[in-house]
Short mmCIF file of C-alpha atoms in Angstrom, two decimals:
data_model
loop_
_atom_site.label_atom_id
_atom_site.label_comp_id
_atom_site.label_asym_id
_atom_site.label_seq_id
_atom_site.Cartn_x
_atom_site.Cartn_y
_atom_site.Cartn_z
CA MET A 1002 0.06 -0.26 -0.01
CA GLN A 1003 1.36 3.10 -1.07
CA PRO A 1004 1.44 5.19 2.49
CA HIS A 1005 -0.67 9.20 2.02
CA PHE A 1006 0.59 11.14 4.36
CA ALA A 1007 -1.31 14.47 5.34
CA VAL A 1008 1.96 16.55 3.82
CA PRO A 1009 1.13 18.63 0.46
CA ASN A 1010 3.21 17.51 -2.53
CA LEU A 1011 4.85 14.47 -0.67
CA ALA A 1012 6.41 12.48 -3.50
CA VAL A 1013 7.59 9.13 -2.68
CA PRO A 1014 10.93 8.18 -4.46
CA THR A 1015 10.92 5.03 -6.50
CA PHE A 1016 12.71 2.57 -8.35
CA ALA A 1017 11.92 2.04 -11.66
CA ALA A 1018 9.99 -1.17 -13.88
CA ALA A 1019 12.60 -2.89 -14.94
CA SER A 1020 13.35 -2.76 -18.93
CA ASP A 1021 14.99 -4.08 -21.59
CA ALA A 1022 15.67 -0.58 -22.86
CA ALA A 1023 17.10 1.02 -19.29
CA LEU A 1024 20.50 2.56 -19.93
CA PRO A 1025 23.45 0.94 -18.39
CA LEU A 1026 25.98 2.49 -16.18
CA HIS A 1027 29.56 1.27 -15.44
CA ILE A 1028 31.10 2.70 -12.55
CA VAL A 1029 34.79 3.13 -13.05
CA THR A 1030 37.47 3.58 -10.82
CA GLU A 1031 40.37 5.40 -10.90
CA ARG A 1032 42.57 2.43 -10.75
CA SER A 1033 40.31 0.18 -13.13
CA LEU A 1034 39.42 3.31 -15.95
CA ASP A 1035 42.74 1.70 -18.53
CA ALA A 1036 41.62 -1.34 -18.07
CA TRP A 1037 37.89 -0.79 -19.03
CA LEU A 1038 39.01 1.76 -21.57
CA ALA A 1039 41.29 -0.92 -23.11
CA GLU A 1040 37.92 -3.66 -23.67
CA GLN A 1041 35.99 -0.84 -25.15
CA ASP A 1042 35.79 -0.17 -28.79
CA GLY A 1043 37.30 2.48 -30.45
CA THR A 1044 34.80 5.39 -30.45
CA THR A 1045 34.01 4.94 -27.16
CA ALA A 1046 37.21 4.82 -25.82
CA GLY A 1047 37.86 8.19 -27.57
CA TRP A 1048 34.83 9.52 -26.58
CA ALA A 1049 35.75 9.03 -23.04
CA ARG A 1050 39.40 10.46 -23.33
CA SER A 1051 38.09 12.97 -25.45
CA MET A 1052 34.85 14.48 -22.71
CA GLY A 1053 38.51 14.25 -19.90
CA PHE A 1054 36.90 11.38 -18.16
CA ARG A 1055 39.30 10.25 -15.73
CA ALA A 1056 36.78 8.35 -13.24
CA SER A 1057 37.51 10.90 -10.92
CA TRP A 1058 34.41 10.92 -7.35
CA GLY A 1059 31.38 11.57 -9.13
CA GLN A 1060 32.47 12.49 -12.65
CA VAL A 1061 29.58 11.58 -15.23
CA VAL A 1062 30.35 11.02 -18.48
CA VAL A 1063 27.47 10.16 -21.24
CA LEU A 1064 27.82 7.83 -24.15
CA PRO A 1065 26.06 8.56 -27.31
CA GLY A 1066 25.13 5.74 -29.67
CA PRO A 1067 25.76 6.52 -33.50
CA ASP A 1068 22.53 8.19 -34.10
CA GLY A 1069 23.33 10.74 -31.27
CA SER A 1070 20.94 9.13 -28.95
CA LEU A 1071 21.97 7.99 -25.34
CA ARG A 1072 23.74 4.90 -25.39
CA GLY A 1073 24.46 4.35 -21.71
CA ALA A 1074 26.73 6.62 -19.07
CA LEU A 1075 30.79 6.33 -17.19
CA ILE A 1076 30.28 6.96 -13.42
CA GLY A 1077 33.46 7.80 -11.98
CA ALA A 1078 34.14 6.14 -8.48
CA GLY A 1079 37.79 7.93 -7.58
CA THR A 1080 39.66 6.33 -4.75
CA PRO A 1081 39.74 4.69 -2.10
CA LYS A 1082 40.01 7.60 -0.29
CA SER A 1083 37.83 10.11 -2.07
CA ARG A 1084 34.93 7.13 -1.20
CA GLN A 1085 36.21 7.56 2.03
CA ARG A 1086 35.69 11.31 2.37
CA GLN A 1087 32.11 11.05 0.27
CA ARG A 1088 28.78 9.62 0.17
CA PHE A 1089 26.35 8.97 -1.88
CA LEU A 1090 28.10 7.70 -4.91
CA LEU A 1091 25.29 7.22 -7.41
CA ALA A 1092 23.39 10.15 -6.06
CA ALA A 1093 25.66 12.35 -6.76
CA ALA A 1094 25.69 10.75 -10.46
CA ALA A 1095 21.95 10.71 -10.84
CA THR A 1096 21.65 14.70 -10.44
CA LYS A 1097 24.26 15.39 -13.45
CA LEU A 1098 22.42 12.68 -15.83
CA PRO A 1099 19.52 13.16 -17.80
CA GLY A 1100 15.86 12.39 -17.69
CA GLY A 1101 15.56 8.37 -17.74
CA THR A 1102 15.55 4.93 -16.98
CA TYR A 1103 18.78 3.43 -15.43
CA ALA A 1104 20.56 0.15 -15.04
CA LEU A 1105 24.19 -0.83 -12.94
CA ALA A 1106 26.27 -2.53 -15.58
CA SER A 1107 28.84 -3.48 -13.70
CA GLU A 1108 29.69 -3.76 -9.46
CA LEU A 1109 30.43 -1.14 -7.52
CA PRO A 1110 33.74 -1.28 -5.64
CA ALA A 1111 33.63 -3.74 -2.50
CA ASP A 1112 33.66 -0.18 0.17
CA LEU A 1113 30.90 0.73 -1.38
CA SER A 1114 27.23 -0.56 -0.36
CA LEU A 1115 24.72 -1.74 -3.00
CA GLU A 1116 21.61 -1.03 -0.53
CA VAL A 1117 23.42 2.38 0.29
CA GLU A 1118 23.97 3.32 -2.85
CA CYS A 1119 20.01 2.71 -4.42
CA PHE A 1120 18.88 5.01 -0.81
CA GLY A 1121 21.29 7.86 -2.22
CA TRP A 1122 19.88 7.30 -5.63
CA LEU A 1123 16.23 7.58 -4.40
CA MET A 1124 16.63 10.29 -2.40
CA ALA A 1125 18.32 12.16 -4.85
CA GLN A 1126 15.18 12.41 -6.31
CA TYR A 1127 13.70 14.77 -3.40
CA ALA A 1128 12.65 17.87 -3.36
CA PHE A 1129 10.63 20.56 -1.34
CA ASP A 1130 8.29 22.02 -3.50
CA ARG A 1131 5.50 23.20 -2.04
CA TYR A 1132 6.30 27.17 -2.14
CA ALA A 1133 8.38 27.16 -5.42
CA LYS A 1134 8.92 25.07 -8.17
CA ASN A 1135 11.95 22.24 -7.28
CA THR A 1136 12.81 19.24 -8.96
CA GLY A 1137 14.95 16.92 -7.67
CA ALA A 1138 16.92 14.39 -10.13
CA LYS A 1139 14.81 13.15 -13.08
CA ALA A 1140 16.99 9.55 -13.94
CA ARG A 1141 15.79 6.64 -12.33
CA LEU A 1142 17.44 3.60 -11.65
CA VAL A 1143 15.99 0.19 -11.68
CA ALA A 1144 16.72 -1.79 -8.51
CA PRO A 1145 19.35 -3.76 -9.34
CA ASP A 1146 19.37 -7.90 -8.47
CA GLY A 1147 20.34 -8.99 -4.82
CA VAL A 1148 18.93 -5.39 -3.30
CA ASP A 1149 15.87 -5.69 -1.22
CA ALA A 1150 13.87 -2.92 -3.07
CA ALA A 1151 10.41 -2.35 -0.85
CA ARG A 1152 13.04 -2.12 2.23
CA ILE A 1153 15.11 0.50 0.41
CA GLU A 1154 11.86 2.24 -0.79
CA ALA A 1155 10.50 1.79 3.03
CA MET A 1156 14.21 3.51 3.69
CA ALA A 1157 13.38 6.62 1.37
CA ALA A 1158 9.89 7.22 2.07
CA GLY A 1159 10.25 8.01 5.70
CA GLU A 1160 13.47 10.13 4.96
CA THR A 1161 11.02 12.12 3.30
CA PHE A 1162 8.28 12.19 5.65
CA THR A 1163 10.94 13.52 7.86
CA ARG A 1164 12.62 15.91 5.40
CA THR A 1165 8.91 17.77 4.68
CA LEU A 1166 8.03 18.17 7.84
CA ILE A 1167 10.79 19.81 9.16
CA ASN A 1168 11.11 22.33 6.00
CA THR A 1169 7.31 23.36 6.49
CA PRO A 1170 7.76 26.55 7.84
CA ALA A 1171 5.97 26.90 11.12
CA GLU A 1172 2.83 28.90 9.61
CA HIS A 1173 1.62 25.81 8.59
CA MET A 1174 3.57 22.92 10.63
CA GLY A 1175 2.06 23.80 13.87
CA PRO A 1176 0.79 21.63 17.02
CA ALA A 1177 -2.64 20.74 15.14
CA GLU A 1178 -0.84 20.12 11.42
CA LEU A 1179 1.67 17.51 13.20
CA GLN A 1180 -0.46 16.14 15.09
CA GLU A 1181 -2.89 15.76 11.63
CA ALA A 1182 0.90 14.17 9.90
CA VAL A 1183 0.72 11.78 12.42
CA GLU A 1184 -2.74 10.27 11.84
CA SER A 1185 -2.42 10.28 8.29
CA LEU A 1186 0.75 8.60 8.59
CA ALA A 1187 -1.37 5.88 11.35
CA GLU A 1188 -4.39 5.55 9.44
CA ALA A 1189 -1.65 4.32 6.34
CA HIS A 1190 -0.49 1.52 8.58
CA GLY A 1191 -3.29 0.65 10.66
CA ALA A 1192 -2.05 2.58 13.65
CA GLU A 1193 -4.28 4.18 16.49
CA VAL A 1194 -3.72 7.87 17.51
CA ARG A 1195 -4.76 9.33 20.87
CA SER A 1196 -3.74 12.70 21.39
CA ILE A 1197 -4.74 14.93 24.82
CA VAL A 1198 -4.50 18.79 24.11
CA GLY A 1199 -4.82 22.31 25.49
CA ALA A 1200 -6.29 22.43 29.73
CA ASP A 1201 -6.31 18.28 29.50
CA LEU A 1202 -2.70 18.06 29.92
CA LEU A 1203 -2.72 19.59 33.01
CA ALA A 1204 -5.83 17.47 34.07
CA GLN A 1205 -4.06 14.12 33.11
CA ASN A 1206 -0.83 15.56 34.67
CA PHE A 1207 1.40 16.35 32.33
CA PRO A 1208 2.37 20.11 33.67
CA LEU A 1209 5.48 20.78 31.60
CA ILE A 1210 4.66 20.65 28.15
CA HIS A 1211 1.27 22.90 29.28
CA THR A 1212 3.60 25.05 30.86
CA VAL A 1213 5.62 25.23 27.81
CA GLY A 1214 3.31 25.48 24.93
CA ARG A 1215 0.70 27.92 27.15
CA ALA A 1216 1.83 31.10 26.20
CA ALA A 1217 1.19 30.10 22.21
CA GLU A 1218 -2.27 30.65 20.37
CA ARG A 1219 -1.79 26.97 18.86
CA ALA A 1220 -2.69 24.42 21.57
CA PRO A 1221 -0.34 21.89 23.07
CA ARG A 1222 -0.58 18.42 23.13
CA LEU A 1223 0.77 14.98 23.09
CA ILE A 1224 0.60 13.35 20.43
CA ASP A 1225 0.33 9.37 21.16
CA LEU A 1226 0.54 6.71 18.21
CA ARG A 1227 0.56 3.10 18.41
CA TRP A 1228 1.32 0.16 16.08
CA GLY A 1229 1.43 -3.89 16.24
CA SER A 1230 0.37 -6.56 18.23
CA GLU A 1231 3.38 -8.95 18.65
CA GLY A 1232 6.86 -9.04 19.83
CA PRO A 1233 9.21 -6.33 22.18
CA THR A 1234 7.77 -3.07 23.14
CA LEU A 1235 9.81 -0.05 21.68
CA THR A 1236 8.66 2.98 22.14
CA LEU A 1237 10.23 6.43 20.24
CA VAL A 1238 9.71 10.05 21.64
CA GLY A 1239 10.29 12.89 19.49
CA LYS A 1240 10.55 16.54 19.97
CA GLY A 1241 8.08 18.37 19.00
CA VAL A 1242 8.55 22.30 19.37
CA CYS A 1243 7.37 23.33 16.27
CA PHE A 1244 8.30 26.72 16.91
CA ASP A 1245 10.80 28.09 19.38
CA THR A 1246 11.31 32.23 19.98
CA GLY A 1247 13.65 30.97 23.10
CA GLY A 1248 10.52 32.64 25.28
CA LEU A 1249 10.74 35.04 27.01
CA ASN A 1250 14.83 34.75 27.16
CA LEU A 1251 14.19 35.60 23.84
CA LYS A 1252 16.73 34.34 20.72
CA PRO A 1253 18.51 36.60 18.29
CA GLY A 1254 16.77 37.12 14.64
CA ALA A 1255 19.86 34.95 13.55
CA SER A 1256 19.24 31.88 15.96
CA MET A 1257 15.39 32.20 15.48
CA ALA A 1258 15.74 31.73 11.57
CA LEU A 1259 16.10 27.99 11.78
CA MET A 1260 13.47 27.11 14.22
CA LYS A 1261 10.93 25.62 12.23
CA LYS A 1262 13.21 22.88 12.83
CA ASP A 1263 12.60 22.00 15.86
CA MET A 1264 10.34 19.50 15.85
CA GLY A 1265 12.99 17.20 14.24
CA GLY A 1266 13.16 15.38 16.64
CA ALA A 1267 9.92 13.89 16.24
CA ALA A 1268 9.92 14.17 12.21
CA ASN A 1269 13.00 11.78 12.72
CA VAL A 1270 10.96 9.20 15.47
CA LEU A 1271 8.43 9.58 12.68
CA GLY A 1272 10.36 8.80 9.73
CA LEU A 1273 11.82 5.78 11.38
CA ALA A 1274 7.80 4.50 12.40
CA HIS A 1275 7.33 4.40 8.92
CA MET A 1276 10.20 2.29 8.38
CA ILE A 1277 9.28 0.07 10.81
CA MET A 1278 5.50 -0.48 9.81
CA ALA A 1279 5.88 -0.07 6.03
CA THR A 1280 8.07 -3.22 6.54
CA GLY A 1281 6.61 -4.75 9.64
CA LEU A 1282 8.85 -5.38 11.82
CA LYS A 1283 7.71 -7.90 14.19
CA LEU A 1284 7.75 -5.44 17.41
CA ARG A 1285 5.19 -2.90 19.36
CA LEU A 1286 5.65 0.42 18.63
CA ARG A 1287 4.59 3.74 20.46
CA VAL A 1288 5.28 6.96 19.28
CA LEU A 1289 4.65 10.09 21.51
CA ILE A 1290 5.35 13.58 20.53
CA PRO A 1291 5.07 16.57 22.43
CA ALA A 1292 4.05 18.98 20.43
CA VAL A 1293 4.19 23.00 21.27
CA GLU A 1294 4.97 26.42 20.34
CA ASN A 1295 7.59 27.77 22.19
CA ALA A 1296 5.91 32.00 22.22
CA VAL A 1297 5.98 34.95 23.86
CA SER A 1298 3.03 36.01 25.25
CA GLY A 1299 1.61 36.71 29.28
CA PRO A 1300 1.30 33.25 29.94
CA ALA A 1301 4.71 32.24 29.31
CA PHE A 1302 7.06 30.69 31.96
CA ARG A 1303 9.93 32.69 33.74
CA PRO A 1304 13.27 32.66 34.46
CA GLY A 1305 13.40 31.44 38.05
CA ASP A 1306 10.33 29.36 37.95
CA ILE A 1307 9.95 26.45 39.83
CA LEU A 1308 7.86 23.72 37.93
CA THR A 1309 6.80 20.74 39.02
CA SER A 1310 7.37 17.69 36.50
CA ARG A 1311 5.01 14.34 35.55
CA LYS A 1312 7.22 12.20 37.81
CA GLY A 1313 7.18 15.05 40.56
CA LEU A 1314 10.79 16.51 40.32
CA THR A 1315 11.02 19.79 40.57
CA VAL A 1316 12.82 22.11 38.00
CA GLU A 1317 14.34 25.78 38.32
CA ILE A 1318 13.74 27.73 34.81
CA ASN A 1319 17.04 29.02 34.29
CA ASN A 1320 16.19 29.95 30.57
CA THR A 1321 12.99 29.24 28.97
CA ASP A 1322 15.05 28.54 26.16
CA ALA A 1323 15.66 25.35 27.10
CA GLU A 1324 12.32 24.12 26.50
CA GLY A 1325 12.45 21.07 25.05
CA ARG A 1326 14.45 18.87 27.75
CA LEU A 1327 11.23 19.68 29.90
CA VAL A 1328 8.47 18.87 27.07
CA LEU A 1329 10.56 15.54 27.08
CA ALA A 1330 10.91 14.68 30.32
CA ASP A 1331 6.56 14.58 31.05
CA ALA A 1332 6.61 12.11 27.99
CA LEU A 1333 9.84 10.27 28.81
CA ALA A 1334 7.92 9.63 31.94
CA PHE A 1335 4.97 8.84 30.92
CA ALA A 1336 6.32 5.84 27.93
CA GLN A 1337 8.75 4.36 31.36
CA GLU A 1338 5.33 4.32 32.83
CA GLU A 1339 4.55 0.78 30.50
CA THR A 1340 8.44 -0.18 31.18
CA PRO A 1341 9.22 -0.92 27.02
CA ASP A 1342 11.66 -2.62 26.48
CA LEU A 1343 13.60 -0.06 24.29
CA LEU A 1344 13.12 3.30 25.10
CA ILE A 1345 14.95 6.34 22.57
CA SER A 1346 14.67 9.86 22.34
CA MET A 1347 15.63 12.11 19.48
CA ALA A 1348 15.59 15.98 19.93
CA THR A 1349 17.24 18.44 18.19
CA LEU A 1350 18.24 19.51 21.78
CA THR A 1351 21.82 21.31 22.22
CA GLY A 1352 24.16 23.88 20.01
CA ALA A 1353 26.84 22.05 22.52
CA ALA A 1354 26.09 18.78 20.60
CA ARG A 1355 26.64 20.65 16.77
CA VAL A 1356 30.41 22.39 18.61
CA ALA A 1357 31.37 18.65 19.58
CA VAL A 1358 30.62 16.45 16.56
CA GLY A 1359 29.35 19.38 13.72
CA ALA A 1360 26.35 19.17 11.88
CA ASP A 1361 26.44 15.91 10.17
CA ILE A 1362 26.89 13.71 13.14
CA ALA A 1363 23.79 12.79 15.40
CA PRO A 1364 25.78 12.03 18.73
CA PHE A 1365 23.74 9.83 21.03
CA PHE A 1366 23.93 8.72 24.72
CA THR A 1367 23.34 5.03 26.09
CA ASP A 1368 24.79 3.57 29.62
CA ARG A 1369 24.96 -0.38 27.61
CA GLU A 1370 28.32 -0.74 25.73
CA GLY A 1371 26.47 -3.38 24.10
CA ASP A 1372 23.85 -1.68 22.56
CA ALA A 1373 26.39 1.69 21.75
CA VAL A 1374 28.54 -1.00 20.13
CA THR A 1375 25.77 -2.35 17.50
CA LEU A 1376 23.83 1.01 16.79
CA SER A 1377 28.54 2.35 15.79
CA SER A 1378 28.33 -0.99 13.21
CA THR A 1379 25.04 -0.25 11.70
CA ALA A 1380 25.34 3.57 11.17
CA GLN A 1381 28.56 3.24 9.78
CA ASP A 1382 27.26 -0.06 7.29
CA ALA A 1383 24.28 2.47 6.64
CA ALA A 1384 26.15 5.52 6.17
CA ASP A 1385 24.00 7.34 8.57
CA PRO A 1386 26.76 8.81 10.54
CA VAL A 1387 26.41 9.08 14.71
CA TRP A 1388 28.90 9.23 18.09
CA ARG A 1389 28.63 7.88 21.34
CA LEU A 1390 28.98 10.73 24.15
CA PRO A 1391 28.94 9.84 27.80
CA PHE A 1392 26.34 9.72 30.72
CA HIS A 1393 29.00 11.10 32.91
CA ASP A 1394 27.57 10.44 36.02
CA ALA A 1395 29.91 13.11 37.44
CA TYR A 1396 28.22 15.70 35.63
CA GLU A 1397 25.08 15.25 37.98
CA ALA A 1398 25.69 17.40 40.06
CA MET A 1399 25.97 20.17 37.77
CA ILE A 1400 21.70 20.13 36.66
CA GLU A 1401 21.60 20.40 40.87
CA PRO A 1402 20.46 23.50 41.67
CA GLY A 1403 19.60 23.50 45.44
CA ILE A 1404 16.62 25.07 45.44
CA ALA A 1405 14.56 22.23 43.30
CA ASP A 1406 15.84 18.42 42.49
CA LEU A 1407 16.81 19.84 38.50
CA ASP A 1408 18.10 23.22 37.06
CA ASN A 1409 17.08 23.47 33.28
CA ALA A 1410 19.75 24.95 31.86
CA PRO A 1411 23.27 24.99 33.84
CA ALA A 1412 25.17 27.77 34.36
CA GLY A 1413 28.45 28.01 32.47
CA GLY A 1414 27.83 26.49 29.32
CA PHE A 1415 30.53 23.62 29.72
CA ALA A 1416 29.25 19.99 28.91
CA GLY A 1417 25.61 21.62 27.42
CA ALA A 1418 24.77 18.05 25.41
CA ILE A 1419 25.94 15.73 28.26
CA THR A 1420 24.22 17.78 31.30
CA ALA A 1421 20.74 18.11 28.94
CA ALA A 1422 21.10 14.42 28.53
CA LEU A 1423 21.68 13.24 31.84
CA PHE A 1424 18.62 15.69 32.83
CA LEU A 1425 16.19 13.49 30.73
CA ARG A 1426 17.77 10.49 32.03
CA ARG A 1427 16.34 11.58 35.38
CA PHE A 1428 12.92 11.11 33.56
CA ALA A 1429 13.36 7.40 31.87
CA ASP A 1430 14.75 6.54 35.48
CA GLU A 1431 15.59 2.63 34.86
CA ALA A 1432 14.26 1.60 31.30
CA ARG A 1433 16.83 0.81 28.61
CA TYR A 1434 17.20 4.07 27.31
CA MET A 1435 19.02 5.89 24.33
CA HIS A 1436 19.37 9.50 23.42
CA PHE A 1437 20.08 11.45 20.36
CA ASP A 1438 20.73 15.22 20.06
CA VAL A 1439 20.70 15.57 16.25
CA PHE A 1440 20.79 18.58 14.07
CA GLY A 1441 18.26 17.71 11.69
CA TRP A 1442 19.55 20.08 9.00
CA SER A 1443 21.49 20.07 5.82
CA GLN A 1444 23.41 23.26 4.99
CA SER A 1445 24.16 22.85 1.68
CA ASN A 1446 23.84 20.52 -1.16
CA GLN A 1447 25.01 17.41 -1.13
CA PRO A 1448 24.34 13.94 -2.58
CA ALA A 1449 21.34 12.85 -1.48
CA ARG A 1450 21.20 15.41 0.93
CA PRO A 1451 19.66 19.01 -0.36
CA LYS A 1452 19.81 22.06 2.01
CA GLY A 1453 17.21 21.68 4.22
CA GLY A 1454 15.50 19.21 6.57
CA VAL A 1455 17.18 15.62 6.76
CA GLY A 1456 16.63 12.81 8.55
CA GLN A 1457 20.14 11.50 11.06
CA GLY A 1458 20.38 8.47 13.11
CA THR A 1459 17.57 7.06 11.70
CA ARG A 1460 18.76 4.15 9.48
CA ALA A 1461 21.16 3.55 11.70
CA LEU A 1462 18.79 2.88 14.53
CA TYR A 1463 16.34 1.18 11.86
CA GLN A 1464 19.39 -1.26 10.82
CA ALA A 1465 19.76 -1.77 14.37
CA LEU A 1466 16.26 -2.64 16.29
CA PRO A 1467 16.92 -6.02 15.10
CA LYS A 1468 19.79 -7.00 17.44
CA LEU A 1469 18.66 -4.65 20.01
CA LEU A 1470 15.45 -6.45 20.13
CA GLY A 1471 16.07 -9.75 19.28
CA LEU A 1472 14.09 -9.48 16.41
CA SER A 1473 13.96 -12.70 14.18
#
C-alpha cells in the first residue's frame, strides 16, 4: 500500500520498473580506468578520453549512440580515499544524468554498499516544492539484483516524510498540523493515535508540556501513536517544538531563523516509525510526541519559575530557551510507566552537540556498551554517522541547583549536550534508554542531502533494531 501522508506534494521516491530499454551505467574507478578503456571499442574509448573522463569521484560522462541518442553513461568512482571522504556516489551521478531509466551494468567497488547507494539514488529525487518549483534528479534506477527494493523504498519514504515535515515552516506546521501528519501516517499503516490537547494536559498530569506551550495561541498537545500486537516493545519519543522563539529568554533573530526545524526530533522518529511499519518489523511500537510552540505572551513561563513535572521532580527554570528537555521530560516519564523493552528519544536539543561533533554527525547516549557497539556498527554500514557521548555521572551535580531537584539550564556552558542528556535520563528512570541530540538540517547541497531538513540516526537505528530487540 502506497502510504499517504498529510503533507502537501509529498512525492515518495521509488525504483523504476525493470526494462530491457534501461540505459547501462558503468562504474569505473581511477585504478580500473585504463583496463576498462582497453576493453572498449575505439569510438567509446575515444569519446571518454575526449570528454576528459578520469573516473574521479562523481564524474559522469554520457555515451552517445551512432545516431546521437543516449546509449549509457560512465560514473567515476574515484579512489578509496575519495570514496572515504564522500557519501552517496550514485546520488551524485543521478543529479548529473539526463532524465531516463538506468540500470547498473557493473559492480560497485567493494568498499561501497549497494543498499546505501540505491537509497542515495532514490533520495536524489527529493525536492521540497510546496512554495516554489523545485525538482530533484529526473534519472530513475532499476533496482539491482540482490537488493531488497521494498526495504530501500520504505527507508526513502520515511526519510522523505522527515525532510518534508522539517522543511515546512511553522505557519503550516504547528502542533495541530503535526498531529494531522501523525494521524495520516497512522491511517496508512493501521495504527492508532490518541492526543491530549490544551488544558487536558494539566488534567492528565503533563504539567511541563502544558507550561511550555501555554503562551502560544496554538494549543500544546501530546500525540500518542501505537502500532503492532506482538513482539518486544519499542517507544520512540520525539521533541515536537514546532517553533522556538526562546520564550522570555528571547533568541536573537539569527538564532531564530531555523527554528522551524526544532521539531526535527519528532520528524526523525516519525520517519523511523514509517520504516518500521512499512516493513512489518515484529514489534510493538509506540511514538510519543510532545508538540508545542514556545511563544512569548502574558502566560509565558519565566526564568526563576520552579515547575513540578509528571514524575514529581521539581525543575528550576534558569533559561526558557531550554524548553525541549522540559516537554521531553513529561513524555519520557509517561513512556517509562509501561517499561518498554527499549526507549529512545530524539531531539534538536543543544548547540553544544553541534560544537562537539558538527552538523553531520548525530551524537547519542546510552549506558549499555553492547547497544553502543551495535548502533555504531550499523551506522557505519548505513552511512548514517553517529557518535557516542557519555552519560557522565560526575556531571550530575551540575543539574542539581539546590532550590529544586533539577536545573533546566546549568550555568557555565560546559558539557551542555551531556548535562541535557543527564537531565532526560532522570525521567527515563531505569528504562533501557538511548538519546539522540540531532541537528536535523543539511547546511548545503550535498549528494542525496539537499540543503534543508534531513534525518539523522534513523537508518542506523532501523538497521540496528533487529539485533537490539532480538527480532527474528
